[in-house]
Short mmCIF file of C-alpha atoms in Angstrom, two decimals:
data_model
loop_
_atom_site.label_atom_id
_atom_site.label_comp_id
_atom_site.label_asym_id
_atom_site.label_seq_id
_atom_site.Cartn_x
_atom_site.Cartn_y
_atom_site.Cartn_z
CA UNK A 395 53.53 -35.22 53.50
CA UNK A 396 49.79 -34.82 55.92
CA UNK A 397 52.46 -34.07 58.33
CA UNK A 398 53.55 -31.05 56.92
CA UNK A 399 50.62 -30.30 55.46
CA UNK A 400 50.04 -30.17 59.37
CA UNK A 401 53.05 -28.76 59.71
CA UNK A 402 51.67 -25.52 56.98
CA UNK A 403 48.14 -25.29 59.16
CA UNK A 404 50.18 -24.75 62.07
CA UNK A 405 52.44 -22.34 61.67
CA UNK A 406 49.33 -19.94 60.30
CA UNK A 407 47.23 -20.67 62.84
CA UNK A 408 49.85 -19.61 65.55
CA UNK A 409 49.74 -16.78 63.44
CA UNK A 410 46.88 -16.18 62.69
CA UNK A 411 46.70 -15.93 66.86
CA UNK A 412 49.14 -12.90 67.30
CA UNK A 413 47.58 -10.82 64.84
CA UNK A 414 44.77 -11.12 66.60
CA UNK A 415 46.14 -10.06 70.17
CA UNK A 416 47.77 -8.05 68.38
CA UNK A 417 44.70 -6.83 66.75
CA UNK A 418 42.37 -6.61 70.69
CA UNK A 419 45.24 -5.44 72.42
CA UNK A 420 45.79 -2.66 69.56
CA UNK A 421 41.72 -1.33 69.75
CA UNK A 422 41.79 -1.72 74.22
CA UNK A 423 45.13 0.27 74.03
CA UNK A 424 42.68 2.22 71.74
CA UNK A 425 40.12 1.78 73.79
CA UNK A 426 42.39 3.14 77.28
CA UNK A 427 44.04 5.63 75.40
CA UNK A 428 40.32 7.04 74.46
CA UNK A 429 39.20 6.81 77.77
CA UNK A 430 41.80 8.62 79.34
CA UNK A 431 41.75 11.24 76.55
CA UNK A 432 37.73 11.60 78.74
CA UNK A 433 39.26 12.55 81.83
CA UNK A 434 42.12 14.53 80.68
CA UNK A 435 39.40 16.25 78.91
CA UNK A 436 36.86 15.94 81.82
CA UNK A 437 40.13 17.67 83.77
CA UNK A 438 40.79 20.71 81.67
CA UNK A 439 36.90 21.12 81.55
CA UNK A 440 37.26 22.16 85.53
CA UNK A 441 38.09 25.39 86.22
CA UNK A 442 39.62 25.74 89.89
CA UNK A 443 43.30 27.44 89.84
CA UNK A 444 45.34 24.36 91.11
CA UNK A 445 45.93 20.97 89.68
CA UNK A 446 43.28 17.58 90.02
CA UNK A 447 46.44 15.98 90.76
CA UNK A 448 48.04 19.83 93.19
CA UNK A 449 45.24 19.06 94.93
CA UNK A 450 44.98 15.11 95.02
CA UNK A 451 48.29 15.80 96.81
CA UNK A 452 47.31 17.65 99.36
CA UNK A 453 44.71 15.58 100.18
CA UNK A 454 46.85 12.71 100.90
CA UNK A 455 48.86 14.32 104.21
CA UNK A 456 44.88 13.39 105.39
CA UNK A 457 45.68 14.52 109.35
CA UNK A 458 46.85 17.74 110.45
CA UNK A 459 47.06 19.78 113.94
CA UNK A 460 45.41 23.09 114.23
CA UNK A 461 46.73 25.69 116.85
CA UNK A 462 45.17 27.92 118.61
CA UNK A 463 48.10 29.84 120.96
CA UNK A 464 48.18 33.69 121.22
CA UNK A 465 46.62 36.61 123.39
CA UNK A 466 43.65 34.85 123.89
CA UNK A 467 45.45 31.80 125.74
CA UNK A 468 45.77 34.49 128.41
CA UNK A 469 42.75 36.03 128.38
CA UNK A 470 40.44 33.21 128.55
CA UNK A 471 37.80 34.25 126.40
CA UNK A 472 38.49 33.06 121.72
CA UNK A 473 36.51 36.40 120.88
CA UNK A 474 38.03 39.33 122.90
CA UNK A 475 36.96 42.90 122.90
CA UNK A 476 41.30 43.35 121.68
CA UNK A 477 41.67 46.18 124.33
CA UNK A 478 44.13 43.06 126.51
CA UNK A 479 47.46 45.33 127.70
CA UNK A 480 50.36 43.31 125.74
CA UNK A 481 51.84 42.40 128.67
CA UNK A 482 49.64 39.65 128.99
CA UNK A 483 50.74 37.49 126.68
CA UNK A 484 53.16 36.11 129.20
CA UNK A 485 54.07 32.27 128.16
CA UNK A 486 56.48 30.99 130.72
CA UNK A 487 58.22 28.18 128.97
CA UNK A 488 57.26 28.06 125.46
CA UNK A 489 58.85 25.35 123.45
CA UNK A 490 56.82 25.66 119.83
CA UNK A 491 59.93 22.29 119.05
CA UNK A 492 57.99 19.94 121.34
CA UNK A 493 54.11 22.06 120.27
CA UNK A 494 55.85 19.73 116.42
CA UNK A 495 57.44 17.02 118.32
CA UNK A 496 53.49 16.23 120.08
CA UNK A 497 51.82 16.42 116.04
CA UNK A 498 54.25 13.95 114.80
CA UNK A 499 54.46 11.02 117.33
CA UNK A 500 50.59 11.66 117.09
CA UNK A 501 50.72 10.86 112.81
CA UNK A 502 50.13 14.24 111.46
CA UNK A 503 51.03 15.17 108.69
CA UNK A 504 50.62 18.99 108.49
CA UNK A 505 50.61 22.20 110.80
CA UNK A 506 47.97 25.59 110.84
CA UNK A 507 48.80 28.38 113.73
CA UNK A 508 46.79 31.27 114.48
CA UNK A 509 49.17 33.19 113.05
CA UNK A 510 47.18 36.64 114.59
CA UNK A 511 43.40 35.85 115.75
CA UNK A 512 40.07 38.08 116.63
CA UNK A 513 42.49 39.77 119.65
CA UNK A 514 44.43 41.16 116.95
CA UNK A 515 47.64 40.78 119.03
CA UNK A 516 49.87 39.38 116.40
CA UNK A 517 52.85 36.39 117.08
CA UNK A 518 55.36 37.75 114.40
CA UNK A 519 57.27 41.44 114.62
CA UNK A 520 55.43 43.20 112.39
CA UNK A 521 56.20 46.68 111.44
CA UNK A 522 51.90 48.05 110.94
CA UNK A 523 52.18 47.32 114.25
CA UNK A 524 53.35 47.78 117.62
CA UNK A 525 50.60 44.91 119.33
CA UNK A 526 53.37 41.74 118.81
CA UNK A 527 55.30 39.74 120.03
CA UNK A 528 58.28 41.41 119.80
CA UNK A 529 57.24 43.70 122.24
CA UNK A 530 56.55 41.11 124.93
CA UNK A 531 58.74 40.14 127.43
CA UNK A 532 59.55 36.79 125.47
CA UNK A 533 59.78 38.05 122.34
CA UNK A 534 61.06 34.67 120.26
CA UNK A 535 58.73 35.10 116.66
CA UNK A 536 56.45 31.60 117.42
CA UNK A 537 55.50 32.38 113.38
CA UNK A 538 59.23 31.90 112.78
CA UNK A 539 59.84 28.74 115.58
CA UNK A 540 56.56 27.05 113.99
CA UNK A 541 57.37 26.97 110.37
CA UNK A 542 61.06 26.39 111.22
CA UNK A 543 60.81 23.64 113.54
CA UNK A 544 58.23 22.13 111.14
CA UNK A 545 60.68 21.78 108.51
CA UNK A 546 63.35 20.38 110.71
CA UNK A 547 60.56 17.61 111.43
CA UNK A 548 59.18 17.05 108.83
CA UNK A 549 55.82 18.50 109.12
CA UNK A 550 54.41 20.07 106.58
CA UNK A 551 53.57 24.34 107.63
CA UNK A 552 50.56 26.42 106.96
CA UNK A 553 49.09 30.07 108.34
CA UNK A 554 46.38 31.22 110.09
CA UNK A 555 45.20 35.14 109.79
CA UNK A 556 41.92 36.64 110.82
CA UNK A 557 39.79 38.76 109.53
CA UNK A 558 38.03 39.56 112.22
CA UNK A 559 40.09 41.62 114.08
CA UNK A 560 38.94 43.89 117.23
CA UNK A 561 42.28 45.42 118.21
CA UNK A 562 43.18 46.59 114.22
CA UNK A 563 39.73 47.91 114.12
CA UNK A 564 40.27 51.37 111.13
CA UNK A 565 36.88 52.28 110.72
CA UNK A 566 35.51 48.12 110.49
CA UNK A 567 32.16 47.62 112.21
CA UNK A 568 33.14 44.23 113.57
CA UNK A 569 31.13 41.24 114.60
CA UNK A 570 31.12 41.10 118.18
CA UNK A 571 29.41 44.86 117.44
CA UNK A 572 26.33 43.52 114.28
CA UNK A 573 23.63 42.67 115.20
CA UNK A 574 23.23 41.33 111.84
CA UNK A 575 25.72 39.79 111.03
CA UNK A 576 23.78 36.93 107.83
CA UNK A 577 23.07 40.21 106.24
CA UNK A 578 27.29 40.87 104.99
CA UNK A 579 26.24 38.00 102.42
CA UNK A 580 23.51 39.88 100.99
CA UNK A 581 23.77 42.73 98.29
CA UNK A 582 22.34 45.60 99.71
CA UNK A 583 19.84 47.32 98.80
CA UNK A 584 18.09 51.04 99.77
CA UNK A 585 14.57 48.88 100.36
CA UNK A 586 17.26 46.32 102.39
CA UNK A 587 20.76 48.14 103.26
CA UNK A 588 21.77 45.51 105.84
CA UNK A 589 22.26 47.97 108.54
CA UNK A 590 23.97 46.29 111.38
CA UNK A 591 26.10 43.64 108.89
CA UNK A 592 29.28 43.79 109.54
CA UNK A 593 31.79 45.42 107.03
CA UNK A 594 36.16 45.80 107.37
CA UNK A 595 36.83 49.11 105.41
CA UNK A 596 39.49 49.86 103.02
CA UNK A 597 41.60 50.87 105.16
CA UNK A 598 42.14 47.79 107.71
CA UNK A 599 42.29 45.38 104.08
CA UNK A 600 45.55 47.89 102.94
CA UNK A 601 47.12 47.13 106.50
CA UNK A 602 46.08 43.19 106.11
CA UNK A 603 46.82 42.99 102.59
CA UNK A 604 50.67 44.62 103.93
CA UNK A 605 50.26 41.78 107.10
CA UNK A 606 49.36 38.89 104.46
CA UNK A 607 52.52 40.13 102.34
CA UNK A 608 54.62 40.24 105.07
CA UNK A 609 54.14 36.75 106.44
CA UNK A 610 54.54 35.50 103.30
CA UNK A 611 57.20 37.13 102.18
CA UNK A 612 58.90 36.18 105.06
CA UNK A 613 57.92 31.97 106.40
CA UNK A 614 57.57 30.88 102.63
CA UNK A 615 57.82 28.69 101.47
CA UNK A 616 54.20 27.02 102.78
CA UNK A 617 51.80 24.80 101.51
CA UNK A 618 48.86 26.93 102.58
CA UNK A 619 47.09 30.24 104.11
CA UNK A 620 44.16 30.17 106.40
CA UNK A 621 42.23 33.24 106.35
CA UNK A 622 39.38 32.73 108.66
CA UNK A 623 35.97 35.19 108.89
CA UNK A 624 36.18 35.87 104.79
CA UNK A 625 32.32 36.09 105.73
CA UNK A 626 33.11 40.28 106.50
CA UNK A 627 35.63 41.66 103.49
CA UNK A 628 33.34 41.09 101.26
CA UNK A 629 32.95 39.46 97.29
CA UNK A 630 35.33 41.82 96.11
CA UNK A 631 38.52 42.57 98.54
CA UNK A 632 37.87 38.67 99.12
CA UNK A 633 38.01 37.62 95.43
CA UNK A 634 41.13 40.16 95.49
CA UNK A 635 43.15 38.88 98.32
CA UNK A 636 42.61 35.20 96.73
CA UNK A 637 43.95 36.72 93.44
CA UNK A 638 47.18 38.62 95.29
CA UNK A 639 47.73 35.35 97.59
CA UNK A 640 48.00 32.61 94.66
CA UNK A 641 49.89 35.38 91.39
CA UNK A 642 53.19 35.44 94.20
CA UNK A 643 53.06 31.94 95.19
CA UNK A 644 51.14 29.48 92.92
CA UNK A 645 51.48 26.89 94.32
CA UNK A 646 50.04 27.24 98.20
CA UNK A 647 46.46 26.46 98.94
CA UNK A 648 44.53 29.44 99.85
CA UNK A 649 41.47 28.36 102.07
CA UNK A 650 39.21 30.42 102.58
CA UNK A 651 36.87 29.54 106.57
CA UNK A 652 33.42 28.56 105.09
CA UNK A 653 32.51 27.55 108.41
CA UNK A 654 29.03 25.03 108.25
CA UNK A 655 25.73 25.70 106.67
CA UNK A 656 23.64 22.76 106.35
CA UNK A 657 19.93 22.15 104.40
CA UNK A 658 17.70 20.32 106.74
CA UNK A 659 20.92 16.98 106.59
CA UNK A 660 22.58 17.89 103.27
CA UNK A 661 25.78 20.86 102.96
CA UNK A 662 25.50 24.00 100.98
CA UNK A 663 28.21 25.94 99.87
CA UNK A 664 27.72 29.56 100.59
CA UNK A 665 29.53 31.04 97.60
CA UNK A 666 28.90 35.48 99.45
CA UNK A 667 30.68 33.51 102.83
CA UNK A 668 34.51 31.55 101.55
CA UNK A 669 34.19 32.33 97.52
CA UNK A 670 37.47 32.42 96.17
CA UNK A 671 39.07 29.43 98.31
CA UNK A 672 41.02 26.05 97.13
CA UNK A 673 40.12 24.26 100.15
CA UNK A 674 36.05 23.45 101.63
CA UNK A 675 35.97 23.62 105.11
CA UNK A 676 33.92 21.97 107.24
CA UNK A 677 34.29 24.34 111.17
CA UNK A 678 33.43 21.17 113.97
CA UNK A 679 31.67 18.65 111.74
CA UNK A 680 32.74 15.91 109.92
CA UNK A 681 31.08 14.21 106.73
CA UNK A 682 27.74 12.61 107.38
CA UNK A 683 27.47 10.82 104.05
CA UNK A 684 30.20 11.13 100.59
CA UNK A 685 31.53 14.28 99.73
CA UNK A 686 31.01 15.18 96.17
CA UNK A 687 35.21 17.37 95.81
CA UNK A 688 33.11 18.36 92.28
CA UNK A 689 31.33 21.94 93.46
CA UNK A 690 29.43 24.01 90.87
CA UNK A 691 30.03 27.24 91.50
CA UNK A 692 28.08 30.10 89.42
CA UNK A 693 27.17 27.41 86.40
CA UNK A 694 31.22 26.32 86.97
CA UNK A 695 32.72 22.91 87.80
CA UNK A 696 35.43 23.11 90.56
CA UNK A 697 37.43 20.24 92.60
CA UNK A 698 37.51 21.59 95.63
CA UNK A 699 38.45 19.52 98.16
CA UNK A 700 37.09 19.05 101.66
CA UNK A 701 38.94 19.76 104.93
CA UNK A 702 37.04 19.08 108.95
CA UNK A 703 38.67 20.97 111.49
CA UNK A 704 37.61 20.88 115.27
CA UNK A 705 39.04 21.26 118.85
CA UNK A 706 40.33 18.42 120.54
CA UNK A 707 37.75 18.94 123.07
CA UNK A 708 35.14 21.96 123.29
CA UNK A 709 37.55 25.20 123.26
CA UNK A 710 39.39 26.60 120.39
CA UNK A 711 42.07 27.95 122.63
CA UNK A 712 43.02 26.91 127.12
CA UNK A 713 41.08 27.23 129.19
CA UNK A 714 42.39 25.00 132.43
CA UNK A 715 38.13 22.72 132.44
CA UNK A 716 38.45 22.77 129.04
CA UNK A 717 38.39 18.47 128.67
CA UNK A 718 39.75 15.87 125.76
CA UNK A 719 36.59 14.81 123.58
CA UNK A 720 34.98 11.22 124.01
CA UNK A 721 37.76 8.89 121.82
CA UNK A 722 34.65 6.88 120.68
CA UNK A 723 33.93 10.73 118.79
CA UNK A 724 37.02 11.04 118.18
CA UNK A 725 37.46 7.98 116.12
CA UNK A 726 34.88 8.40 114.77
CA UNK A 727 34.58 11.87 113.46
CA UNK A 728 38.13 11.04 111.69
CA UNK A 729 37.21 7.79 110.44
CA UNK A 730 34.36 9.15 108.47
CA UNK A 731 37.44 12.25 107.37
CA UNK A 732 39.23 8.84 105.82
CA UNK A 733 35.75 7.14 104.47
CA UNK A 734 35.08 11.25 102.61
CA UNK A 735 39.01 11.64 101.61
CA UNK A 736 38.39 15.05 103.90
CA UNK A 737 41.42 16.00 105.59
CA UNK A 738 40.99 16.30 109.72
CA UNK A 739 42.51 18.94 111.50
CA UNK A 740 42.59 18.48 115.07
CA UNK A 741 43.09 21.79 117.06
CA UNK A 742 45.41 20.94 120.41
CA UNK A 743 45.73 24.31 122.08
CA UNK A 744 48.59 24.95 124.26
CA UNK A 745 48.49 25.95 128.10
CA UNK A 746 49.52 29.65 129.15
CA UNK A 747 53.10 28.27 129.50
CA UNK A 748 53.47 27.95 125.95
CA UNK A 749 53.32 24.38 125.99
CA UNK A 750 51.25 21.20 124.97
CA UNK A 751 49.71 19.44 127.80
CA UNK A 752 50.08 15.70 128.17
CA UNK A 753 45.83 15.72 128.82
CA UNK A 754 45.70 16.57 125.13
CA UNK A 755 49.41 14.59 124.71
CA UNK A 756 48.09 11.12 126.02
CA UNK A 757 44.05 11.14 123.81
CA UNK A 758 46.50 12.58 120.42
CA UNK A 759 48.50 8.44 121.51
CA UNK A 760 45.35 6.56 121.88
CA UNK A 761 43.70 8.23 118.47
CA UNK A 762 46.81 7.52 116.99
CA UNK A 763 46.33 3.31 118.04
CA UNK A 764 42.55 2.99 117.67
CA UNK A 765 43.47 5.00 113.59
CA UNK A 766 46.39 2.79 113.22
CA UNK A 767 47.94 1.43 109.32
CA UNK A 768 45.38 4.24 108.24
CA UNK A 769 47.26 7.33 109.02
CA UNK A 770 50.50 6.15 108.29
#
């Protein structure tokens, strides 16, 4: 009898424990779901065009190669007047596939090529100008080769387009002529007309829109489209071209180069310089403190990841006397990016033969070795 009573109590105890466990699990599940709802709600409250998950997938690329190549490679000047004879561009042994192989062997996951820089010469055959590779002795469609090689070798391709163009002016007032560069940031008034500020004309903007459409129609899909010197486009056209591109190619990141702006030791974002954009770019700058990806723009919160871009040496384009940065400096800058989940876009310029020389390849391999499994 006693054994039956004990057995009954045991059964009741077990059942009670099971019910208690189930109740606790249900409550924990409800708490988890409630917390998830809060996170999802927070996600909904953010206002960026692309989802946070999409942007985080781009952040997972971590490490890319910036490739400054074009007319400036042969002039030896980053910001030329734009009047160099077209035959100045003259690679002797162009090998775009070698560039991408160097990037891949260095542990990089994406690459961005300067399709057109300040010189105005275009690395693709454009129907809107004769100042392009189709009229060069080496008429290789460099942009086309670049995109094809990226896809073939497993590197995510991106294209750079410079808003500042000293060859195709169409009535614009370009920064090299300007005595008031920062005047482009302000809204002019009668008493402060921003005299001498650089600007682009509506005719140039029509030309730029047409060329961007041409590039994207020819070479999409791309991971990102990178626009430099957006300060001279003005708020209205900058928003127009951002919307124009993103409506046609909704999965691609559209990046306006912000450069860097610091107030004391604090990084600040100037929306009249580079907004809208999907990424905050940090030119020649790596984060010195934790980067907060939530930016408040005009009272709204956006998830905006960051990308640090800098040359492996001192110059963006090839120059014979340029030398690689000290390895410890490269490691420290890269590590600062990794620690703060900021992408690292390292510029590696091909030389005048049209290939990336050994003086860049050797330090790239050393950098890969020093960073180890962090970039695998």
